[in-house]
Short mmCIF file of C-alpha atoms and ligand atoms in Angstrom, two decimals:
data_model
loop_
_atom_site.label_atom_id
_atom_site.label_comp_id
_atom_site.label_asym_id
_atom_site.label_seq_id
_atom_site.Cartn_x
_atom_site.Cartn_y
_atom_site.Cartn_z
CA UNK A 1 36.64 -57.16 25.31
CA UNK A 2 39.34 -55.01 23.74
CA UNK A 3 38.65 -51.29 23.73
CA UNK A 4 37.65 -49.82 20.36
CA UNK A 5 40.48 -48.03 18.61
CA UNK A 6 39.90 -44.56 17.27
CA UNK A 7 40.94 -43.09 13.97
CA UNK A 8 43.89 -40.85 14.43
CA UNK A 9 42.23 -37.99 12.60
CA UNK A 10 39.11 -37.51 10.61
CA UNK A 11 38.93 -34.45 8.43
CA UNK A 12 36.26 -34.15 5.78
CA UNK A 13 36.50 -31.67 3.01
CA UNK A 14 39.29 -29.35 1.97
CA UNK A 15 42.79 -30.22 0.83
CA UNK A 16 45.49 -30.76 2.00
CA UNK A 17 43.98 -31.11 5.42
CA UNK A 18 41.25 -33.59 4.77
CA UNK A 19 41.64 -35.09 1.33
CA UNK A 20 44.64 -37.24 1.99
CA UNK A 21 47.05 -38.08 -0.76
CA UNK A 22 48.36 -41.61 -1.08
CA UNK A 23 51.25 -40.53 1.14
CA UNK A 24 49.17 -38.96 3.84
CA UNK A 25 46.73 -41.87 3.82
CA UNK A 26 49.54 -43.82 5.41
CA UNK A 27 49.49 -41.25 8.16
CA UNK A 28 45.84 -42.01 8.85
CA UNK A 29 46.80 -45.21 10.57
CA UNK A 30 44.85 -46.25 13.58
CA UNK A 31 45.90 -46.21 17.22
CA UNK A 32 44.38 -45.43 20.57
CA UNK A 33 44.60 -41.84 21.79
CA UNK A 34 46.43 -41.24 25.03
CA UNK A 35 44.26 -39.03 27.26
CA UNK A 36 47.14 -38.48 29.66
CA UNK A 37 48.89 -36.63 26.85
CA UNK A 38 45.84 -34.50 26.04
CA UNK A 39 45.50 -36.14 22.63
CA UNK A 40 42.41 -34.46 21.17
CA UNK A 41 43.07 -34.13 17.48
CA UNK A 42 41.57 -31.18 15.68
CA UNK A 43 39.22 -32.65 13.09
CA UNK A 44 37.61 -29.49 11.70
CA UNK A 45 39.73 -28.20 8.79
CA UNK A 46 38.03 -24.81 8.97
CA UNK A 47 39.29 -24.28 12.52
CA UNK A 48 42.77 -25.52 11.63
CA UNK A 49 42.93 -23.10 8.70
CA UNK A 50 41.67 -20.21 10.85
CA UNK A 51 44.31 -20.88 13.53
CA UNK A 52 47.12 -20.77 10.97
CA UNK A 53 45.68 -17.66 9.29
CA UNK A 54 45.43 -15.85 12.63
CA UNK A 55 49.18 -16.29 13.07
CA UNK A 56 49.78 -13.90 10.11
CA UNK A 57 52.78 -15.94 9.06
CA UNK A 58 55.46 -14.56 6.77
CA UNK A 59 57.20 -16.76 4.22
CA UNK A 60 60.44 -16.14 6.13
CA UNK A 61 59.08 -17.37 9.49
CA UNK A 62 60.41 -20.24 11.55
CA UNK A 63 57.47 -21.70 13.46
CA UNK A 64 57.52 -23.81 16.61
CA UNK A 65 54.58 -26.18 16.82
CA UNK A 66 53.99 -27.77 20.21
CA UNK A 67 52.35 -31.19 20.06
CA UNK A 68 51.85 -31.60 16.29
CA UNK A 69 50.08 -34.94 16.72
CA UNK A 70 49.45 -36.40 13.30
CA UNK A 71 50.14 -33.07 11.64
CA UNK A 72 46.74 -31.53 10.87
CA UNK A 73 48.06 -28.06 11.70
CA UNK A 74 51.63 -28.80 10.66
CA UNK A 75 50.85 -29.34 6.98
CA UNK A 76 49.05 -26.00 6.86
CA UNK A 77 51.85 -24.17 8.68
CA UNK A 78 54.38 -25.62 6.24
CA UNK A 79 52.46 -24.05 3.36
CA UNK A 80 52.76 -20.57 4.92
CA UNK A 81 56.19 -20.53 6.61
CA UNK A 82 59.81 -21.16 5.84
CA UNK A 83 60.43 -23.88 8.41
CA UNK A 84 58.69 -25.70 11.22
CA UNK A 85 60.14 -27.30 14.34
CA UNK A 86 57.53 -29.60 15.83
CA UNK A 87 58.09 -30.95 19.35
CA UNK A 88 56.06 -34.09 20.04
CA UNK A 89 56.14 -36.28 23.14
CA UNK A 90 54.49 -39.38 21.68
CA UNK A 91 56.77 -41.36 19.32
CA UNK A 92 53.72 -42.84 17.56
CA UNK A 93 52.48 -39.36 16.69
CA UNK A 94 55.95 -38.24 15.62
CA UNK A 95 56.17 -41.27 13.31
CA UNK A 96 52.76 -40.51 11.78
CA UNK A 97 53.74 -36.92 11.13
CA UNK A 98 57.06 -37.91 9.61
CA UNK A 99 55.30 -40.39 7.29
CA UNK A 100 52.71 -37.81 6.34
CA UNK A 101 55.24 -35.39 4.88
CA UNK A 102 57.81 -37.93 3.69
CA UNK A 103 58.65 -37.54 0.02
CA UNK A 104 56.88 -34.19 -0.26
CA UNK A 105 58.74 -30.90 -0.86
CA UNK A 106 57.71 -29.88 2.70
CA UNK A 107 59.72 -32.68 4.32
CA UNK A 108 63.00 -30.74 4.16
CA UNK A 109 61.48 -27.79 6.00
CA UNK A 110 60.09 -29.80 8.91
CA UNK A 111 62.16 -30.85 11.91
CA UNK A 112 60.42 -33.18 14.34
CA UNK A 113 61.90 -33.22 17.84
CA UNK A 114 60.82 -36.05 20.10
CA UNK A 115 60.38 -35.16 23.78
CA UNK A 116 58.67 -33.02 26.37
CA UNK A 117 58.62 -29.46 25.09
CA UNK A 118 58.92 -28.12 28.63
CA UNK A 119 62.30 -29.85 29.05
CA UNK A 120 63.49 -29.28 25.49
CA UNK A 121 66.01 -26.64 24.61
CA UNK A 122 64.28 -24.78 21.83
CA UNK A 123 65.87 -23.25 18.75
CA UNK A 124 65.03 -19.65 17.89
CA UNK A 125 61.58 -19.30 16.35
CA UNK A 126 59.41 -16.38 15.22
CA UNK A 127 55.94 -17.74 15.94
CA UNK A 128 54.55 -20.50 18.15
CA UNK A 129 51.38 -22.38 17.23
CA UNK A 130 49.81 -25.08 19.35
CA UNK A 131 46.64 -26.99 19.99
CA UNK A 132 48.07 -27.29 23.47
CA UNK A 133 47.91 -30.52 25.45
CA UNK A 134 46.02 -29.22 28.48
CA UNK A 135 48.43 -30.72 31.03
CA UNK A 136 51.22 -28.39 29.97
CA UNK A 137 49.20 -25.20 29.46
CA UNK A 138 50.67 -23.39 32.43
CA UNK A 139 54.33 -24.45 32.08
CA UNK A 140 54.20 -23.76 28.35
CA UNK A 141 52.98 -20.19 28.86
CA UNK A 142 55.64 -19.62 31.53
CA UNK A 143 58.31 -21.07 29.25
CA UNK A 144 57.31 -18.82 26.35
CA UNK A 145 57.15 -15.72 28.56
CA UNK A 146 60.55 -16.38 30.12
CA UNK A 147 62.39 -16.82 26.81
CA UNK A 148 65.05 -14.11 26.47
CA UNK A 149 64.10 -13.78 22.83
CA UNK A 150 60.36 -14.52 22.78
CA UNK A 151 58.39 -15.25 19.60
CA UNK A 152 56.68 -12.36 17.79
CA UNK A 153 53.37 -14.03 18.41
CA UNK A 154 51.95 -17.26 19.87
CA UNK A 155 48.60 -18.65 18.77
CA UNK A 156 47.56 -21.19 21.37
CA UNK A 157 44.44 -23.25 21.94
CA UNK A 158 43.57 -23.85 25.59
CA UNK A 159 40.72 -25.23 27.61
CA UNK A 160 38.31 -22.36 28.20
CA UNK A 161 38.85 -21.89 31.93
CA UNK A 162 42.60 -21.78 31.49
CA UNK A 163 42.24 -19.20 28.71
CA UNK A 164 40.04 -17.04 30.96
CA UNK A 165 42.75 -17.05 33.63
CA UNK A 166 45.06 -15.31 31.19
CA UNK A 167 42.67 -12.35 31.02
CA UNK A 168 41.61 -12.26 34.69
CA UNK A 169 41.90 -8.95 36.54
CA UNK A 170 42.40 -8.19 40.26
CA UNK A 171 39.31 -9.31 42.17
CA UNK A 172 38.24 -11.90 39.56
CA UNK A 173 37.88 -15.44 40.82
CA UNK A 174 40.38 -16.69 38.23
CA UNK A 175 43.01 -14.04 38.97
CA UNK A 176 46.31 -15.81 39.66
CA UNK A 177 50.05 -15.65 39.40
CA UNK A 178 49.64 -16.71 35.77
CA UNK A 179 47.34 -13.73 35.05
CA UNK A 180 49.80 -11.21 36.51
CA UNK A 181 52.79 -12.71 34.73
CA UNK A 182 51.21 -13.00 31.33
CA UNK A 183 49.81 -9.46 31.46
CA UNK A 184 53.14 -8.07 32.67
CA UNK A 185 55.15 -9.56 29.83
CA UNK A 186 52.65 -9.77 27.02
CA UNK A 187 49.47 -8.56 25.39
CA UNK A 188 46.86 -11.32 25.35
CA UNK A 189 43.89 -11.25 23.02
CA UNK A 190 41.04 -13.58 22.30
CA UNK A 191 41.00 -15.17 18.84
CA UNK A 192 38.02 -17.57 18.80
CA UNK A 193 35.95 -20.06 20.71
CA UNK A 194 36.15 -23.69 19.64
CA UNK A 195 33.45 -26.18 20.59
CA UNK A 196 34.40 -29.59 21.91
CA UNK A 197 32.93 -31.41 18.90
CA UNK A 198 35.68 -30.07 16.67
CA UNK A 199 38.08 -32.56 18.24
CA UNK A 200 38.49 -36.29 18.07
CA UNK A 201 37.89 -37.57 20.68
CA UNK A 202 35.97 -34.57 22.08
CA UNK A 203 37.44 -33.22 25.33
CA UNK A 204 35.23 -32.63 28.40
CA UNK A 205 35.17 -28.86 27.99
CA UNK A 206 35.11 -26.12 25.37
CA UNK A 207 38.28 -24.41 24.16
CA UNK A 208 39.48 -20.94 23.25
CA UNK A 209 42.26 -19.81 20.96
CA UNK A 210 44.29 -16.88 22.22
CA UNK A 211 47.07 -14.72 20.82
CA UNK A 212 50.03 -13.80 23.04
CA UNK A 213 52.38 -11.06 21.86
CA UNK A 214 55.33 -9.82 23.90
CA UNK A 215 55.18 -6.27 25.16
CA UNK A 216 57.44 -3.77 23.43
CA UNK A 217 59.65 -2.59 24.92
CA UNK A 218 60.16 -5.59 27.16
CA UNK A 219 59.81 -4.54 30.83
CA UNK A 220 63.25 -3.90 32.33
CA UNK A 221 62.82 -6.52 35.00
CA UNK A 222 64.07 -9.97 35.85
CA UNK A 223 61.42 -12.59 35.05
CA UNK A 224 62.69 -14.83 37.88
CA UNK A 225 62.61 -11.99 40.45
CA UNK A 226 59.08 -10.88 39.58
CA UNK A 227 57.78 -14.45 39.42
CA UNK A 228 59.54 -15.30 42.70
CA UNK A 229 57.68 -12.50 44.47
CA UNK A 230 54.37 -13.57 42.91
CA UNK A 231 54.90 -17.16 44.01
CA UNK A 232 54.96 -16.05 47.63
CA UNK A 233 52.05 -13.66 47.29
CA UNK A 234 49.82 -16.13 45.44
CA UNK A 235 50.31 -19.29 47.46
CA UNK A 236 47.47 -17.88 49.51
CA UNK A 237 45.98 -15.16 47.42
CA UNK A 238 43.14 -14.48 49.87
CA UNK A 239 45.48 -13.72 52.77
CA UNK A 240 47.03 -10.37 53.53
CA UNK A 241 50.55 -9.71 52.30
CA UNK A 242 51.62 -9.49 55.95
CA UNK A 243 50.49 -13.05 56.37
CA UNK A 244 52.11 -14.24 53.14
CA UNK A 245 55.52 -12.64 53.74
CA UNK A 246 55.84 -12.70 57.53
CA UNK A 247 53.45 -15.43 58.59
CA UNK A 248 55.72 -18.42 58.20
CA UNK A 249 59.29 -19.10 59.12
CA UNK A 250 59.78 -20.86 55.80
CA UNK A 251 59.27 -17.70 53.76
CA UNK A 252 61.35 -15.56 56.09
CA UNK A 253 64.03 -18.26 56.07
CA UNK A 254 64.13 -18.29 52.28
CA UNK A 255 64.31 -14.51 52.07
CA UNK A 256 67.04 -14.53 54.72
CA UNK A 257 69.11 -16.96 52.64
CA UNK A 258 68.69 -14.75 49.60
CA UNK A 259 69.60 -11.69 51.67
CA UNK A 260 72.78 -13.39 52.91
CA UNK A 261 73.72 -14.24 49.34
CA UNK A 262 73.12 -10.66 48.25
CA UNK A 263 75.28 -9.43 51.19
CA UNK A 264 78.12 -11.75 50.25
CA UNK A 265 77.96 -10.59 46.63
CA UNK A 266 77.93 -6.92 47.66
CA UNK A 267 80.48 -7.01 50.49
CA UNK A 268 77.87 -6.18 53.12
CA UNK A 269 78.88 -7.63 56.52
CA UNK A 270 76.29 -9.71 58.39
CA UNK A 271 76.09 -9.96 62.17
CA UNK A 272 75.53 -13.59 63.08
CA UNK A 273 75.53 -13.37 66.85
CA UNK A 274 72.36 -14.85 68.34
CA UNK A 275 69.92 -12.27 69.55
CA UNK A 276 66.89 -13.67 71.29
CA UNK A 277 65.60 -17.05 72.30
CA UNK A 278 62.11 -17.59 71.04
CA UNK A 279 59.80 -20.48 70.74
CA UNK A 280 59.49 -20.98 67.00
CA UNK A 281 55.91 -22.20 67.16
CA UNK A 282 54.92 -19.24 69.33
CA UNK A 283 56.71 -16.91 66.99
CA UNK A 284 54.52 -18.10 64.15
CA UNK A 285 51.39 -17.77 66.22
CA UNK A 286 52.33 -14.21 67.15
CA UNK A 287 52.66 -13.48 63.46
CA UNK A 288 49.09 -14.64 63.09
CA UNK A 289 49.66 -17.82 61.13
CA UNK A 290 49.82 -21.50 61.62
CA UNK A 291 52.06 -23.53 59.40
CA UNK A 292 49.34 -26.10 58.92
CA UNK A 293 47.27 -23.49 57.14
CA UNK A 294 49.99 -23.39 54.53
CA UNK A 295 49.80 -27.10 54.13
CA UNK A 296 46.13 -26.75 53.18
CA UNK A 297 46.72 -23.87 50.72
CA UNK A 298 43.04 -24.07 49.92
CA UNK A 299 42.92 -20.85 47.95
CA UNK A 300 45.87 -21.65 45.72
CA UNK A 301 45.43 -22.16 41.98
CA UNK A 302 46.90 -25.12 40.22
CA UNK A 303 50.00 -23.22 39.15
CA UNK A 304 50.39 -21.61 42.55
CA UNK A 305 51.33 -24.78 44.32
CA UNK A 306 53.22 -24.90 47.59
CA UNK A 307 56.73 -23.76 46.66
CA UNK A 308 59.54 -26.28 47.03
CA UNK A 309 61.44 -24.10 49.49
CA UNK A 310 58.43 -24.14 51.78
CA UNK A 311 58.19 -27.93 51.69
CA UNK A 312 61.94 -28.28 52.35
CA UNK A 313 61.80 -25.85 55.26
CA UNK A 314 58.75 -27.57 56.72
CA UNK A 315 60.38 -31.02 56.50
CA UNK A 316 63.60 -29.73 58.07
CA UNK A 317 61.60 -28.21 60.92
CA UNK A 318 59.74 -31.46 61.47
CA UNK A 319 63.04 -33.33 61.66
CA UNK A 320 64.79 -30.86 63.94
CA UNK A 321 61.77 -30.21 66.10
CA UNK A 322 60.25 -26.76 66.36
CA UNK A 323 61.11 -26.15 69.98
CA UNK A 324 62.97 -23.27 71.55
CA UNK A 325 65.46 -21.76 69.17
CA UNK A 326 67.74 -18.81 69.04
CA UNK A 327 66.62 -16.38 66.40
CA UNK A 328 69.65 -14.70 64.88
CA UNK A 329 70.20 -11.01 64.35
CA UNK A 330 70.01 -11.50 60.60
CA UNK A 331 66.60 -13.13 60.91
CA UNK A 332 65.41 -10.17 62.99
CA UNK A 333 66.91 -7.77 60.49
CA UNK A 334 65.22 -9.47 57.55
CA UNK A 335 61.88 -9.54 59.38
CA UNK A 336 62.24 -5.83 60.07
CA UNK A 337 63.10 -5.14 56.42
CA UNK A 338 60.01 -7.05 55.27
CA UNK A 339 57.84 -5.17 57.75
CA UNK A 340 59.31 -1.88 56.59
CA UNK A 341 58.62 -2.66 52.93
CA UNK A 342 55.04 -3.74 53.58
CA UNK A 343 54.06 -1.11 56.12
CA UNK A 344 56.16 1.99 55.48
CA UNK A 345 57.40 1.83 51.90
CA UNK A 346 54.36 0.44 50.06
CA UNK A 347 51.54 0.46 52.63
CA UNK A 348 50.34 -2.79 51.11
CA UNK A 349 50.59 -4.78 54.32
CA UNK A 350 46.85 -5.39 54.71
CA UNK A 351 46.14 -5.86 51.00
CA UNK A 352 45.47 -9.33 49.60
CA UNK A 353 47.25 -10.66 46.49
CA UNK A 354 43.93 -11.31 44.75
CA UNK A 355 43.28 -7.55 44.80
CA UNK A 356 46.77 -6.32 43.97
CA UNK A 357 47.42 -5.10 40.46
CA UNK A 358 50.61 -5.13 38.41
CA UNK A 359 51.62 -1.72 39.79
CA UNK A 360 51.33 -2.97 43.39
CA UNK A 361 53.57 -5.95 42.65
CA UNK A 362 56.11 -3.76 40.88
CA UNK A 363 56.20 -1.36 43.83
CA UNK A 364 56.69 -4.29 46.20
CA UNK A 365 59.52 -5.74 44.15
CA UNK A 366 61.28 -2.41 43.87
CA UNK A 367 61.01 -1.76 47.64
CA UNK A 368 62.22 -5.27 48.55
CA UNK A 369 65.16 -4.99 46.16
CA UNK A 370 66.07 -1.60 47.66
CA UNK A 371 66.36 -3.39 51.01
CA UNK A 372 68.63 -6.07 49.51
CA UNK A 373 65.86 -8.66 49.52
CA UNK A 374 65.62 -10.74 46.37
CA UNK A 375 63.42 -13.55 45.14
CA UNK A 376 65.70 -15.51 42.88
CA UNK A 377 68.97 -16.97 44.02
C1 SAM B 1 45.67 -31.66 21.60
S1 SAM B 1 46.78 -32.72 20.74
C2 SAM B 1 47.04 -31.76 19.30
C3 SAM B 1 47.39 -32.58 18.07
C4 SAM B 1 47.44 -31.77 16.75
N1 SAM B 1 48.31 -30.62 16.85
C5 SAM B 1 46.07 -31.32 16.33
O1 SAM B 1 45.76 -30.13 16.54
O2 SAM B 1 45.32 -32.12 15.80
C6 SAM B 1 48.25 -32.49 21.70
C7 SAM B 1 49.51 -33.16 21.21
O3 SAM B 1 50.58 -32.81 22.11
C8 SAM B 1 51.37 -33.95 22.41
N2 SAM B 1 52.00 -33.72 23.73
C9 SAM B 1 51.48 -33.96 24.96
N3 SAM B 1 52.33 -33.56 25.92
C10 SAM B 1 53.42 -33.04 25.29
C11 SAM B 1 54.65 -32.46 25.74
N4 SAM B 1 54.92 -32.34 27.04
N5 SAM B 1 55.54 -32.05 24.81
C12 SAM B 1 55.28 -32.17 23.48
N6 SAM B 1 54.12 -32.70 23.00
C13 SAM B 1 53.20 -33.14 23.88
C14 SAM B 1 50.37 -35.09 22.37
O4 SAM B 1 51.00 -36.33 22.18
C15 SAM B 1 49.48 -34.67 21.21
O5 SAM B 1 50.01 -35.15 20.00
#
């Protein structure tokens, strides 16, 4: 039996959201929602209006809407802003939206871009509004934070647990790399709770709308450097920083490569003569870690996945065998620099990432950078 098709959107009362004109009736065509794309259309006009109002739009604003769907938010944004760029992955949705505004005065002020917003080069915009498809919550926040010229404000709807991660503090269960990053670069505030029955079809969980505003002045820091350090610290947020930074050859190897690059860019000579012969596996055990524990990364959050460099290093080691190896002087030097930063300079060596605050991470980054150790290449 064929599966029942759902109405694309079902508003009820107020115009223009729910009392469709002849034009927008065409947009109410019927097709099956794609759950893989997080297609839960907002059907409560009151919530849609509140979201747009909370953005405090100016008539001169250019708004980016992520995932416009059939346009329930878009038509309201168009009433309050100068222009809207709407990035939509699903061509069926993009076609519905285009039809909905076609022939209206708003059509000229709407640009629909088809594609994955995460991979799309975005034009400049003042405000971002999104009933966010839950699969891209994390990459979308990271993309917005990393923009050199971030929007004045972003009003974003997320699944509740994801929203709570944005506010989490050191020691909270939901504290993660995302929490530290977002709080470093922005001010996050809660806008409203939205029950699951306000969507069609209803998602499994409740949602929250949050406001993200960039900090002024913007911290004088490289986003990639700070995030690179957090990636290492949060792969295993319950382990000590000693364990995270010194416990695996993969991390030390990556930091050594970055150190070599920094040396070459700063005319610092490196001594490549082999120093000691050590058993690589034993060396890891001495440092108190087993590579397999990394592979489990049981305490990692979804956005703190095993970094690519670790996987590459692990595969290379499997191929080459992890037998007796000569550890170079540079490796020893880098290990000593890491030890010095953790033990002497910051005294954070026994602290765990889940308990470190923004100030701890900043101190770590500063001390590593002073030693010529960097986290972005
Ligand atoms: C939760 S629905 C929101 C629809 C509409 N804005 C609303 O509030 O009724 C999410 C929308 O994002 C779109 N989408 C999913 N992944 C996307 C991506 N990577 N880039 C752009 N749009 C995406 C989906 O096709 C869907 O239309």
